[in-house]
Amino acid sequence: MSQSTDPAGQIAAGYAFTGPALDLGALLWEGTCLPDRQIRIPLSMLNRHGLVAGATGTGKTKTLQLIAEQLSTAGVPVFLADIKGDVSGISAPGTENDRVRERAADVAQDWQPAGCPAEFYALGGIGAGIPLRATVTAFGPVLLSKVLRLNQTQEQSLGLIFHYADSKGLELIDLKDLRAVVAFLVSDQGKPELKGIGGLSTVTAGVILRALTAFEQQGASEFFGEPEFDTSEFLRTSADGRGVVSVLELPAVQDKPQLFSTFLMWLLADLYADLPEVGDVERPKLVFFFDEAHLLFNGASKAFLDSITQTVRLIRSKGIGVFFVTQTPKDVPADVLAQLGNRVQHALRAFTPDDAKALKATVKTFPRSPYDLEELLTGLGTGEAVITVLSENGAPTPVAATRLRAPRSLMGPVDPADLDRAVKSSLLYSRYAEPVDRESAYEKISAEQAAAEAAAEEAAAAAEAEKQAKEAAKAARSAPKPEPSLAQQVVGSGLFRSLARSVGTQLGREISRSLFGTAKRRR
């Protein structure tokens, strides 16, 4: 049968790339695996982003592992979020067994066990891993509003608070810094500060403070502070040239989905802000896998969605590829989904009307193909997927049902003791393990308030002293005069004064005579 009349041959021809590519698996056609028809993805197209979707238990995590370990081998660093704690095995060689041998034979894979160079991280040090921290300032009001679940008005007020803190040199390092600034701005002393630019209502401030309290009760204080993690650490390669796989261990915080999904977005946004423009590259500088992506978009404000859309659209030119991992494509907003050029769709279920609707919506996101995709997507086995990627010239490849290769690394978690050893032996551990609490907004505002209180107390004391002095003077003026003594009464009487004048006159004459020599009158 010629290739022109062979649909399988036509599909396979769309994946015959000339440049470096990752091997995903072998083509499935009419229920048969064709090991000579390989399905691949060009290395140069990995920064055009992608989606890995499928129902629970269909093999999404193993697909991540398969792509990640091949990227590492090609010298491309990888970031993986390990939600359930079963990706740490990427650092250890896999174990050969009957299922691995059978899969390798089906897809013509030369399977050899191999682990990848890996670093393990944890949010704020909760769980096993090098602590990842961000300052509140770096996190920013849009992302923080998302994680605090603020409405649009409250988000705008939070932006105003950040603006004020920045203009006044009040560093927002941790949550107590932000709390101190909010409380100050609604105090009698702080209210005038924002009058010129809209002010901050007491009600909105109360909502923000309550949201911060609830956030802190979830343990979020651990995630904000210093030393702030330098996201360029994710771009490292090992001594042998392989890309380092950075695994963020999240099992300890998997009950806080808003937090870890938003924190992952911060990591991505920080990378975007720091990296230079590189345009199209032969291989990505980093590929970032965003697991449980639906958690990122649930309840998101328009400003937050706009931020994600812009980041995904522009970060491609920085050499960064982003793969969103979720259950159905409809979990991802249309503006974001439109930018995901590479698609790996595992099986979907159609047990309910909502499932059936999601299935139809998923089929519409694929190019036309000779497959009955609705039937195919509900019949795929574990480790099988429908794939379309961007070819080397940027055009979509034909839709290909594929039996995927088996990862070469351990498909499961490593031993906890081995994980702990790997974390503490890392050169990064000493750099980021211990938190630092330097002077920032909380300390500055506390010092100013203490000084203001001391000055107020001193002024109050001075005023009280002055008041008491005035009262004493007034009392002295209005007090009754005391009764004179007997001697004072005698001396003050008229008779005494007359006698005194008489005696004084006679005595005066005698003195005058003796002094001036007045002669005695002759008789």
Coordinates of C-alpha atoms in Angstrom, one line a residue:
M1 CA 0.0 0.0 0.0
S2 CA 1.5 3.4 -1.0
Q3 CA 1.8 6.1 1.6
S4 CA -0.7 8.2 -0.2
T5 CA -3.4 5.7 0.4
D6 CA -2.1 4.6 3.8
P7 CA -3.5 6.8 6.6
A8 CA -1.0 5.4 9.1
G9 CA 1.8 6.2 6.8
Q10 CA 0.6 9.7 6.3
I11 CA 0.3 10.3 10.0
A12 CA 3.8 8.9 10.6
A13 CA 5.3 11.0 7.9
G14 CA 4.2 14.1 9.8
Y15 CA 6.5 13.1 12.7
A16 CA 9.6 12.4 10.6
F17 CA 11.7 15.3 11.8
T18 CA 15.3 16.0 10.8
G19 CA 16.5 17.8 13.9
P20 CA 16.7 16.6 17.6
A21 CA 13.4 15.3 18.9
L22 CA 12.0 13.4 21.9
D23 CA 10.6 10.0 21.3
L24 CA 7.1 9.6 22.7
G25 CA 6.0 6.2 21.4
A26 CA 4.6 4.2 18.5
L27 CA 1.6 4.9 16.4
L28 CA -1.7 3.1 17.1
W29 CA -3.9 2.4 14.1
E30 CA -7.0 0.3 14.0
G31 CA -6.2 -1.2 17.4
T32 CA -2.7 -2.2 16.4
C33 CA 0.6 -0.8 17.7
L34 CA 3.0 -0.1 14.8
P35 CA 6.6 0.1 16.3
D36 CA 8.1 1.2 13.0
R37 CA 5.9 4.4 13.0
Q38 CA 7.4 6.5 15.7
I39 CA 5.7 9.6 17.2
R40 CA 8.1 12.3 18.3
I41 CA 8.2 16.0 19.3
P42 CA 10.9 18.4 18.0
L43 CA 13.2 19.7 20.8
S44 CA 13.0 23.2 19.3
M45 CA 9.2 23.3 19.7
L46 CA 9.2 22.6 23.4
N47 CA 9.1 26.3 24.2
R48 CA 5.8 26.6 22.3
H49 CA 4.1 25.2 25.4
G50 CA 1.8 22.2 25.7
L51 CA -1.0 20.4 27.5
V52 CA -1.1 17.0 29.0
A53 CA -4.6 16.0 29.9
G54 CA -6.6 12.9 30.8
A55 CA -8.8 11.3 33.5
T56 CA -7.3 10.2 36.8
G57 CA -5.2 7.1 36.4
T58 CA -4.6 7.3 32.7
G59 CA -0.9 7.9 32.9
K60 CA -0.4 11.7 32.9
T61 CA 2.3 11.5 35.5
K62 CA 4.3 8.9 33.6
T63 CA 4.1 11.0 30.5
L64 CA 5.6 13.9 32.4
Q65 CA 8.4 11.7 33.6
L66 CA 9.0 10.4 30.1
I67 CA 9.3 13.8 28.6
A68 CA 11.3 15.3 31.5
E69 CA 14.0 12.6 31.6
Q70 CA 14.5 13.0 27.8
L71 CA 14.8 16.7 28.2
S72 CA 17.3 16.3 30.9
T73 CA 19.3 13.9 28.7
A74 CA 19.3 16.6 26.0
G75 CA 20.7 19.1 28.4
V76 CA 17.5 21.0 29.1
P77 CA 16.6 21.8 32.7
V78 CA 13.2 20.8 33.9
F79 CA 10.8 21.9 36.7
L80 CA 8.2 19.5 38.0
A81 CA 5.6 20.0 40.7
D82 CA 5.1 16.8 42.6
I83 CA 1.6 17.1 44.0
K84 CA 1.1 13.5 45.1
G85 CA 4.7 12.7 46.0
D86 CA 5.3 10.1 43.3
V87 CA 7.7 12.0 41.0
S88 CA 10.8 11.9 43.2
G89 CA 11.7 8.6 41.5
I90 CA 12.9 10.5 38.5
S91 CA 16.3 10.8 40.4
A92 CA 16.7 7.0 40.5
P93 CA 17.1 4.3 37.9
G94 CA 13.9 2.4 37.1
T95 CA 13.3 -1.3 37.8
E96 CA 12.9 -3.7 34.9
N97 CA 9.9 -6.0 35.1
D98 CA 7.5 -7.8 32.8
R99 CA 5.3 -4.8 32.1
V100 CA 8.3 -2.6 31.2
R101 CA 9.7 -5.3 28.9
E102 CA 6.4 -5.8 27.2
R103 CA 5.9 -2.0 26.7
A104 CA 9.4 -1.6 25.4
A105 CA 8.9 -4.4 22.9
D106 CA 5.6 -3.0 21.7
V107 CA 7.1 0.5 20.9
A108 CA 10.6 -0.6 19.8
Q109 CA 12.2 1.0 22.8
D110 CA 15.7 0.1 23.9
W111 CA 14.9 0.4 27.6
Q112 CA 17.8 0.9 30.0
P113 CA 17.3 2.1 33.6
A114 CA 18.6 5.6 34.3
G115 CA 18.0 8.4 36.8
C116 CA 18.3 12.1 36.3
P117 CA 20.3 14.7 38.3
A118 CA 17.7 16.3 40.6
E119 CA 17.1 18.9 43.2
F120 CA 14.2 18.7 45.6
Y121 CA 12.4 21.7 46.9
A122 CA 9.5 22.5 49.4
L123 CA 7.4 25.5 49.9
G124 CA 8.8 27.4 52.8
G125 CA 10.5 24.3 54.1
I126 CA 7.2 22.5 54.9
G127 CA 8.0 18.9 53.9
A128 CA 11.2 17.4 52.4
G129 CA 13.1 19.8 50.3
I130 CA 15.2 23.0 50.0
P131 CA 12.9 25.8 51.2
L132 CA 11.4 28.0 48.5
R133 CA 10.5 31.5 49.8
A134 CA 9.3 34.7 48.2
T135 CA 8.9 38.2 49.7
V136 CA 5.5 39.7 49.8
T137 CA 6.7 42.5 47.5
A138 CA 8.0 40.1 44.9
F139 CA 4.8 38.1 45.1
G140 CA 2.8 41.2 44.3
P141 CA -0.8 42.3 44.8
V142 CA -2.4 40.4 41.9
L143 CA -1.1 37.0 42.9
L144 CA -1.7 37.6 46.5
S145 CA -5.3 38.7 45.8
K146 CA -5.8 35.4 44.1
V147 CA -4.6 33.4 47.0
L148 CA -6.5 35.5 49.5
R149 CA -9.6 35.2 47.4
L150 CA -10.2 39.0 47.3
N151 CA -12.8 40.6 44.9
Q152 CA -11.8 43.2 42.4
T153 CA -12.3 46.2 44.7
Q154 CA -10.3 44.6 47.4
E155 CA -7.6 43.7 44.9
Q156 CA -7.4 47.3 43.8
S157 CA -7.1 48.4 47.5
L158 CA -4.3 45.9 48.0
G159 CA -2.5 47.3 45.0
L160 CA -2.8 50.8 46.6
I161 CA -1.3 49.4 49.8
F162 CA 1.7 47.9 47.9
H163 CA 2.1 51.3 46.0
Y164 CA 2.2 53.2 49.3
A165 CA 4.7 50.8 50.9
D166 CA 7.0 51.0 47.9
S167 CA 6.9 54.8 47.8
K168 CA 7.7 55.0 51.5
G169 CA 10.5 52.5 51.5
L170 CA 8.6 50.0 53.7
E171 CA 9.8 46.6 52.6
L172 CA 7.1 44.0 52.5
I173 CA 9.2 40.9 53.3
D174 CA 6.7 38.7 55.2
L175 CA 3.0 38.7 56.1
K176 CA 3.5 40.6 59.4
D177 CA 4.9 43.5 57.3
L178 CA 1.8 43.7 55.2
R179 CA -0.4 43.4 58.2
A180 CA 1.5 46.3 59.9
V181 CA 1.1 48.6 56.8
V182 CA -2.7 47.8 56.5
A183 CA -3.3 48.5 60.2
F184 CA -1.3 51.7 60.0
L185 CA -3.2 53.1 57.0
V186 CA -6.5 52.8 58.8
S187 CA -5.2 54.3 62.1
D188 CA -5.7 58.0 63.0
Q189 CA -2.0 58.6 62.2
G190 CA -2.1 56.8 58.8
K191 CA -5.4 57.8 57.3
P192 CA -4.2 61.1 55.8
E193 CA -1.4 59.2 53.9
L194 CA -3.7 57.8 51.2
K195 CA -6.3 60.7 51.0
G196 CA -4.7 62.0 47.8
I197 CA -5.0 58.7 45.9
G198 CA -8.3 57.4 47.1
G199 CA -7.8 56.2 50.7
L200 CA -8.4 52.8 52.2
S201 CA -11.8 52.0 53.7
T202 CA -11.9 50.5 57.2
V203 CA -14.2 47.8 55.9
T204 CA -11.8 46.7 53.0
A205 CA -8.9 46.8 55.4
G206 CA -10.8 44.6 57.8
V207 CA -11.5 42.1 55.0
I208 CA -7.8 42.0 54.0
L209 CA -6.7 41.6 57.6
R210 CA -9.1 38.7 58.2
A211 CA -8.0 37.1 54.9
L212 CA -4.4 37.4 56.0
T213 CA -5.3 35.8 59.4
A214 CA -6.9 32.8 57.7
F215 CA -4.0 32.5 55.4
E216 CA -1.5 32.5 58.2
Q217 CA -3.5 29.9 60.1
Q218 CA -3.0 27.6 57.0
G219 CA 0.8 27.9 57.7
A220 CA 1.3 30.4 54.9
S221 CA 3.7 32.5 57.0
E222 CA 6.4 29.9 56.2
F223 CA 6.3 30.7 52.5
F224 CA 7.0 34.4 52.7
G225 CA 10.3 35.8 53.9
E226 CA 14.0 35.7 53.2
P227 CA 16.3 34.4 51.8
E228 CA 14.2 34.7 48.7
F229 CA 14.8 31.9 46.2
D230 CA 16.6 32.9 43.0
T231 CA 14.7 31.2 40.3
S232 CA 17.8 31.1 38.0
E233 CA 18.8 28.1 40.1
F234 CA 16.3 26.1 38.0
L235 CA 18.4 26.7 34.9
R236 CA 21.4 24.6 35.9
T237 CA 22.9 21.7 34.2
S238 CA 25.0 18.9 35.9
A239 CA 28.7 18.4 35.4
D240 CA 28.0 15.8 32.6
G241 CA 25.8 18.3 30.7
R242 CA 22.4 16.9 31.6
G243 CA 19.7 19.3 32.6
V244 CA 18.9 19.3 36.3
V245 CA 15.4 18.3 37.2
S246 CA 13.9 20.5 39.9
V247 CA 11.2 18.7 41.8
L248 CA 8.9 20.7 44.0
E249 CA 7.6 18.4 46.7
L250 CA 4.0 19.4 47.5
P251 CA 2.4 16.5 49.4
A252 CA 2.6 18.4 52.7
V253 CA 0.6 21.3 51.3
Q254 CA -1.7 19.5 48.9
D255 CA -4.7 20.6 51.0
K256 CA -3.8 24.2 50.2
P257 CA -4.3 24.2 46.4
Q258 CA -4.8 27.9 46.0
L259 CA -1.5 28.5 47.7
F260 CA 0.8 26.1 45.8
S261 CA -0.8 26.8 42.4
T262 CA -0.4 30.5 42.9
F263 CA 3.1 30.1 44.1
L264 CA 4.0 28.1 41.0
M265 CA 2.6 31.0 39.0
W266 CA 5.0 33.3 40.9
L267 CA 7.9 31.2 40.0
L268 CA 7.0 31.4 36.4
A269 CA 6.4 35.1 36.5
D270 CA 9.7 35.7 38.3
L271 CA 11.5 33.7 35.6
Y272 CA 9.9 35.8 32.9
A273 CA 10.9 39.1 34.6
D274 CA 14.6 38.0 35.0
L275 CA 15.4 36.3 31.7
P276 CA 16.6 38.0 28.6
E277 CA 14.9 37.7 25.2
V278 CA 16.3 34.9 23.1
G279 CA 13.6 34.3 20.4
D280 CA 13.5 30.9 18.8
V281 CA 16.1 28.5 20.1
E282 CA 17.4 25.1 19.1
R283 CA 16.4 23.8 22.5
P284 CA 14.6 25.4 25.5
K285 CA 16.4 27.0 28.4
L286 CA 13.8 25.4 30.8
V287 CA 10.6 23.4 30.5
F288 CA 8.1 24.0 33.3
F289 CA 5.4 21.4 34.1
F290 CA 2.4 22.9 35.9
D291 CA 0.5 19.9 37.4
E292 CA -3.1 20.2 38.6
A293 CA -3.5 23.3 36.4
H294 CA -7.2 23.6 37.0
L295 CA -6.4 24.8 40.6
L296 CA -4.6 27.8 39.2
F297 CA -7.7 29.0 37.2
N298 CA -10.5 28.2 39.7
G299 CA -12.0 31.4 41.0
A300 CA -9.4 33.6 39.3
S301 CA -10.1 37.3 38.8
K302 CA -9.9 38.8 35.3
A303 CA -6.6 40.6 36.3
F304 CA -5.1 37.3 37.4
L305 CA -6.2 35.5 34.2
D306 CA -4.8 38.4 32.1
S307 CA -1.5 38.1 34.0
I308 CA -1.3 34.3 33.2
T309 CA -2.2 34.8 29.6
Q310 CA 0.4 37.5 29.1
T311 CA 3.1 35.5 30.9
V312 CA 2.4 32.4 28.8
R313 CA 2.3 34.3 25.6
L314 CA 5.6 36.2 26.2
I315 CA 7.7 33.8 28.1
R316 CA 8.2 31.7 24.9
S317 CA 10.6 34.3 23.7
K318 CA 12.6 33.9 26.9
G319 CA 13.3 30.2 25.9
I320 CA 10.8 28.8 28.5
G321 CA 8.3 26.1 27.7
V322 CA 5.2 25.6 29.9
F323 CA 3.2 22.4 30.0
F324 CA -0.2 22.5 31.8
V325 CA -1.3 19.2 33.2
T326 CA -5.0 18.7 34.0
Q327 CA -8.0 16.5 33.4
T328 CA -9.7 18.2 30.4
P329 CA -8.7 21.0 28.1
K330 CA -11.8 23.0 29.3
D331 CA -10.0 23.4 32.7
V332 CA -7.7 25.9 30.9
P333 CA -9.1 29.3 29.7
A334 CA -9.5 29.6 26.0
D335 CA -6.9 32.4 25.7
V336 CA -4.3 30.2 27.4
L337 CA -5.3 27.0 25.6
A338 CA -4.9 28.7 22.2
Q339 CA -1.2 29.2 23.0
L340 CA -0.5 25.5 23.8
G341 CA 0.9 24.1 20.6
N342 CA 1.8 20.5 21.8
R343 CA -1.0 18.2 23.0
V344 CA -0.9 14.9 24.7
Q345 CA -4.5 13.8 25.5
H346 CA -5.0 10.6 27.6
A347 CA -8.3 8.8 27.9
L348 CA -11.4 10.6 29.0
R349 CA -14.5 9.1 30.6
A350 CA -18.1 9.7 29.6
F351 CA -20.0 8.4 32.6
T352 CA -22.1 11.5 33.1
P353 CA -23.7 14.2 30.9
D354 CA -21.0 16.6 32.1
D355 CA -18.4 14.0 31.1
A356 CA -20.0 13.7 27.6
K357 CA -20.0 17.4 27.2
A358 CA -16.3 17.7 28.2
L359 CA -15.5 14.9 25.7
K360 CA -17.2 16.7 22.8
A361 CA -15.4 20.0 23.8
T362 CA -12.1 18.2 23.8
V363 CA -12.6 16.7 20.4
K364 CA -13.3 20.1 19.0
T365 CA -9.8 21.3 20.1
F366 CA -8.0 18.8 17.8
P367 CA -7.4 19.2 14.1
R368 CA -9.4 17.1 11.7
S369 CA -8.2 13.5 11.6
P370 CA -9.1 10.1 10.2
Y371 CA -9.9 8.9 13.7
D372 CA -13.3 8.8 15.4
L373 CA -11.9 10.8 18.3
E374 CA -14.9 10.5 20.5
E375 CA -14.7 6.8 20.4
L376 CA -11.0 6.7 20.5
L377 CA -10.6 8.9 23.6
T378 CA -13.0 6.8 25.6
G379 CA -11.2 3.6 24.6
L380 CA -7.6 4.4 25.2
G381 CA -5.7 2.3 27.7
T382 CA -3.4 3.4 30.4
G383 CA -0.2 4.8 28.9
E384 CA -1.9 5.6 25.6
A385 CA -2.7 9.0 24.3
V386 CA -3.9 11.1 21.3
I387 CA -1.0 13.4 20.3
T388 CA -0.6 16.4 18.0
V389 CA 2.5 18.7 18.2
L390 CA 4.1 21.5 16.3
S391 CA 6.5 20.4 13.5
E392 CA 9.8 21.9 12.9
N393 CA 8.3 24.6 10.7
G394 CA 5.6 25.4 13.4
A395 CA 2.7 23.6 11.7
P396 CA 0.5 21.2 13.6
T397 CA 1.2 17.5 13.0
P398 CA -1.5 15.0 12.2
V399 CA -3.4 13.6 15.1
A400 CA -1.8 10.4 16.2
A401 CA -3.1 7.8 18.6
T402 CA 0.1 6.6 20.4
R403 CA 1.3 3.9 22.8
L404 CA 3.8 5.8 24.9
R405 CA 7.2 4.6 25.9
A406 CA 8.0 3.6 29.5
P407 CA 10.1 6.0 31.6
R408 CA 13.6 4.9 32.3
S409 CA 13.6 6.3 35.9
L410 CA 11.9 4.9 38.9
M411 CA 8.1 5.1 38.5
G412 CA 7.3 5.9 42.1
P413 CA 8.7 7.8 45.1
V414 CA 12.2 7.3 46.3
D415 CA 12.8 6.2 49.9
P416 CA 12.2 9.1 52.4
A417 CA 15.7 8.6 53.9
D418 CA 17.3 8.9 50.4
L419 CA 15.2 12.0 49.7
D420 CA 16.3 13.6 53.0
R421 CA 20.0 12.8 52.2
A422 CA 19.7 14.3 48.7
V423 CA 18.2 17.5 50.1
K424 CA 20.7 18.0 52.9
S425 CA 23.7 17.2 50.7
S426 CA 22.7 19.8 48.1
L427 CA 24.9 22.9 47.8
L428 CA 21.8 25.0 47.8
Y429 CA 20.6 23.7 51.2
S430 CA 23.0 25.9 53.3
R431 CA 22.1 28.9 51.2
Y432 CA 18.3 28.7 51.7
A433 CA 17.6 26.5 54.7
E434 CA 17.7 29.1 57.5
P435 CA 15.1 32.0 57.4
V436 CA 16.4 35.5 57.9
D437 CA 14.3 38.3 59.5
R438 CA 15.8 41.7 58.8
E439 CA 14.4 45.1 59.5
S440 CA 11.4 45.8 57.2
A441 CA 8.0 47.5 57.3
Y442 CA 6.8 45.8 60.6
E443 CA 9.9 46.9 62.5
K444 CA 10.0 50.4 61.0
I445 CA 6.3 51.1 61.7
S446 CA 6.6 49.6 65.2
A447 CA 9.6 51.8 65.9
E448 CA 7.8 54.9 64.6
Q449 CA 4.7 54.1 66.7
A450 CA 6.8 53.5 69.8
A451 CA 8.5 56.8 69.2
A452 CA 5.2 58.6 68.7
E453 CA 3.8 57.0 71.8
A454 CA 6.8 58.0 73.9
A455 CA 6.6 61.6 72.5
A456 CA 2.9 61.7 73.3
E457 CA 3.5 60.4 76.8
E458 CA 6.2 63.1 77.3
A459 CA 3.9 65.8 76.0
A460 CA 1.1 64.6 78.2
A461 CA 3.4 64.6 81.2
A462 CA 4.6 68.2 80.4
A463 CA 1.0 69.3 80.0
E464 CA 0.0 67.8 83.3
A465 CA 2.9 69.4 85.1
E466 CA 2.0 72.8 83.6
K467 CA -1.6 72.3 84.6
Q468 CA -0.6 71.5 88.2
A469 CA 1.7 74.5 88.4
K470 CA -1.1 76.8 87.2
E471 CA -3.6 75.3 89.7
A472 CA -1.1 75.8 92.5
A473 CA -0.5 79.5 91.6
K474 CA -4.3 80.1 91.4
A475 CA -4.8 78.5 94.8
A476 CA -2.1 80.7 96.3
R477 CA -3.8 83.8 95.1
S478 CA -7.2 82.9 96.4
A479 CA -6.1 81.7 99.9
P480 CA -7.4 83.8 103.0
K481 CA -4.8 86.0 104.9
P482 CA -3.8 84.7 108.4
E483 CA -4.9 86.7 111.6
P484 CA -2.1 89.1 112.9
S485 CA -0.2 88.4 116.2
L486 CA -0.6 90.6 119.4
A487 CA 2.7 92.3 118.7
Q488 CA 1.5 93.0 115.1
Q489 CA -1.8 94.4 116.4
V490 CA 0.0 96.7 118.9
V491 CA 2.5 97.9 116.3
G492 CA -0.3 98.5 113.8
S493 CA -2.5 100.5 116.2
G494 CA -3.0 104.4 115.8
L495 CA -1.8 105.1 119.4
F496 CA 1.4 103.3 118.8
R497 CA 2.0 105.1 115.5
S498 CA 1.3 108.6 117.2
L499 CA 3.7 107.8 120.1
A500 CA 6.3 106.6 117.7
R501 CA 6.1 109.8 115.7
S502 CA 6.4 111.9 119.0
V503 CA 9.3 110.0 120.3
G504 CA 10.9 110.1 116.8
T505 CA 10.5 113.9 116.7
Q506 CA 12.1 114.5 120.1
L507 CA 14.9 112.1 119.4
G508 CA 15.4 113.8 116.1
R509 CA 15.9 117.1 117.6
E510 CA 18.5 115.9 120.1
I511 CA 20.4 114.3 117.3
S512 CA 20.2 117.5 115.1
R513 CA 21.6 119.6 117.8
S514 CA 24.5 117.4 118.5
L515 CA 25.3 117.2 114.8
F516 CA 24.9 120.8 113.7
G517 CA 25.9 122.6 116.9
T518 CA 22.8 124.5 117.4
A519 CA 23.2 126.7 120.4
K520 CA 21.0 126.6 123.4
R521 CA 18.6 129.5 123.8
R522 CA 19.6 131.9 126.4
R523 CA 17.1 132.8 129.1

